[in-house]
Amino acid sequence: MKVRTILHVDANSFYASVECLHRPEIRDKAVAVGGDASLRHGIILAKNQKAKAMGVKTGEALWQARQKCPDLVILTPNYPLYLRFSRILREIFYEYSDLVEPFGLDEAWIDVTGSTGLFGGGGMIAEELRKRIKKEVGITVSIGVANNKIFSKLGSDIKKPDAVTEITPSNYRQLVWPLPASDLLYVGPATGRKLHCYGINTIGDLAKADPAFLHRLLGKMGYVLHGFANGLDNSPVERLGEEAVIKSIGNGTTTPRDLVCDEDVRIVYWSLCESVASRLRQHGFLCRGVQICVRDNRLVSFERQTRLDRPTCVSCDIFDAAMVLFRKSYDWANPIRSIGVRAINLVGPHTAIQTSLFEDEERLSKREKLDIAVDDIRRRFGHFSIHRAVMLRDHALGGINPTEHTIHPVGYFKPSG
Amino acid sequence: MKNPKVYVDVIARFSADGELFPLEIIWEDGRRYAIDRITEIRRASSMKAGGTGIRYGCIINNHRTYVFFEEDRWFVERRHE
């Protein structure tokens, strides 16, 4: 295979940078973007360099951040604005290559292998991108250049903000190997602890470890991580628009207040199931199973799943299955903080379905048509234009818009088949 | 200090090719300024006003100035008064 040239572009403190650009008056202050504490999404989502210097960390509670930094300016997120900036960045990337794979709103890989003849080497393209984005968009990025996605991502983290790091076959031992193993994708806290027990702390340790040993320790991920650490990563930069094969469709929410009874759960499940069913229809799937997850206010969580008698994309079928599962598996030991529902075992729309003598087929098809009509009304007039009456029972719970904020990165490995 | 970013009404022309050119700016107080010439069109951020968009370099009454097209609105950078 031809040696590739891959850039990983990481917009530095993305949300905070966009806010600072738009509000000149706060540029010299410590700034963080945080969720809405009154909706119990009260954590730091991003912070600028000044806030970082004061020890503010992404993911901590707003009150913790305020303790470290009393003058911290905390802004509520403005997602439409961030989406706009994300789109502008992508437009610039497309001037250099059509192989652009976004990873969340603020990161992307660009395979410029085919463009180096036009624009110069990877390093030159990265420098040009860095300068252009600063001037044209008004925020800074750090860019890693390497011959694979893993090293380019590590590279974008080495020097920031506003910098380019090239990782080559001759310098990766000096640049990459001293980094902690936990910097690698897929080395989370649990894997990190396991490795640490065997004296594997850096990426270099991992690279030099015996792959068979890693396999015994971590299963097949052992081989994968050993490969990552040595820069052996062939995963392609996926073109945007080539959607990953979808294995399941789910939605969950941390509710504005704790749920304390079945009635509360019904309201939230209706709203989640409607959005899951609507996305099933949008992608042309039916599901043969339903999975729920529940997390109580002590953050103890569990998942349960069930099979459906017949594949469906109708919201009330998914809702019924979710409620049956829930009633069977939860005893209300504690109030609930967040719940989710997921349509699993997906099949295409042309799957043959065994009809039943004991069910009114016409009624079933009417329910699907009703759902489709609701989809259309919401598409034209907005999510809250039409509602089930149950939503009116509780203003806070019924007011959750399940279609908002689905912007988290997908997994690095695309499911195949 | 007044907000350095001033959204303004703009009279503009769409060319048959779909290009967009501002012709006249209407300031907050209603004064109108004709744009004599456009010298440059490019994407750029405005650190002064805080924003980013398509930046039109313009000559108005022999003064150079920038007019930004931000998504669906126009803004200019306020001069120090």
CSV table of C-alpha atoms in Angstrom, one decimal, chain A residues 21-25 27 84-85 87-88 91-92 95 132-139, chain B residues 3-5 7 42-55 69-71:
chain,number,residue,atom,x,y,z
A,21,LEU,CA,-14.1,35.2,19.2
A,22,HIS,CA,-17.7,36.3,19.4
A,23,ARG,CA,-17.4,38.2,22.7
A,24,PRO,CA,-14.3,40.4,22.6
A,25,GLU,CA,-15.1,41.6,26.1
A,27,ARG,CA,-11.3,37.3,25.7
A,84,ARG,CA,-21.7,26.7,11.9
A,85,PHE,CA,-18.0,26.9,12.8
A,87,ARG,CA,-19.2,23.5,8.9
A,88,ILE,CA,-16.9,26.3,7.9
A,91,GLU,CA,-15.5,23.6,3.9
A,92,ILE,CA,-11.9,24.6,4.1
A,95,GLU,CA,-10.4,22.5,-0.6
A,132,ARG,CA,-5.8,30.0,7.0
A,133,ILE,CA,-8.1,28.9,9.8
A,134,LYS,CA,-6.6,31.4,12.2
A,135,LYS,CA,-7.1,34.2,9.7
A,136,GLU,CA,-10.4,33.2,8.0
A,137,VAL,CA,-12.2,31.6,10.9
A,138,GLY,CA,-10.7,33.3,13.8
A,139,ILE,CA,-9.9,30.3,16.0
B,3,ASN,CA,-20.8,46.9,21.1
B,4,PRO,CA,-18.0,46.9,18.6
B,5,LYS,CA,-20.1,44.7,16.3
B,7,TYR,CA,-25.4,44.8,12.4
B,42,ARG,CA,-12.8,36.6,1.0
B,43,ARG,CA,-13.6,34.6,4.1
B,44,ALA,CA,-12.2,36.2,7.2
B,45,SER,CA,-12.7,36.6,10.9
B,46,SER,CA,-13.1,39.9,12.6
B,47,MET,CA,-11.3,39.9,15.9
B,48,LYS,CA,-12.4,43.5,16.5
B,49,ALA,CA,-16.1,42.9,16.2
B,50,GLY,CA,-16.1,39.3,17.1
B,51,GLY,CA,-17.4,37.1,14.3
B,52,THR,CA,-16.5,35.5,11.0
B,53,GLY,CA,-18.0,35.5,7.6
B,54,ILE,CA,-17.4,36.7,4.0
B,55,ARG,CA,-15.5,39.9,4.2
B,69,PHE,CA,-21.7,38.9,5.5
B,70,GLU,CA,-22.3,36.5,8.5
B,71,GLU,CA,-24.6,33.7,7.5
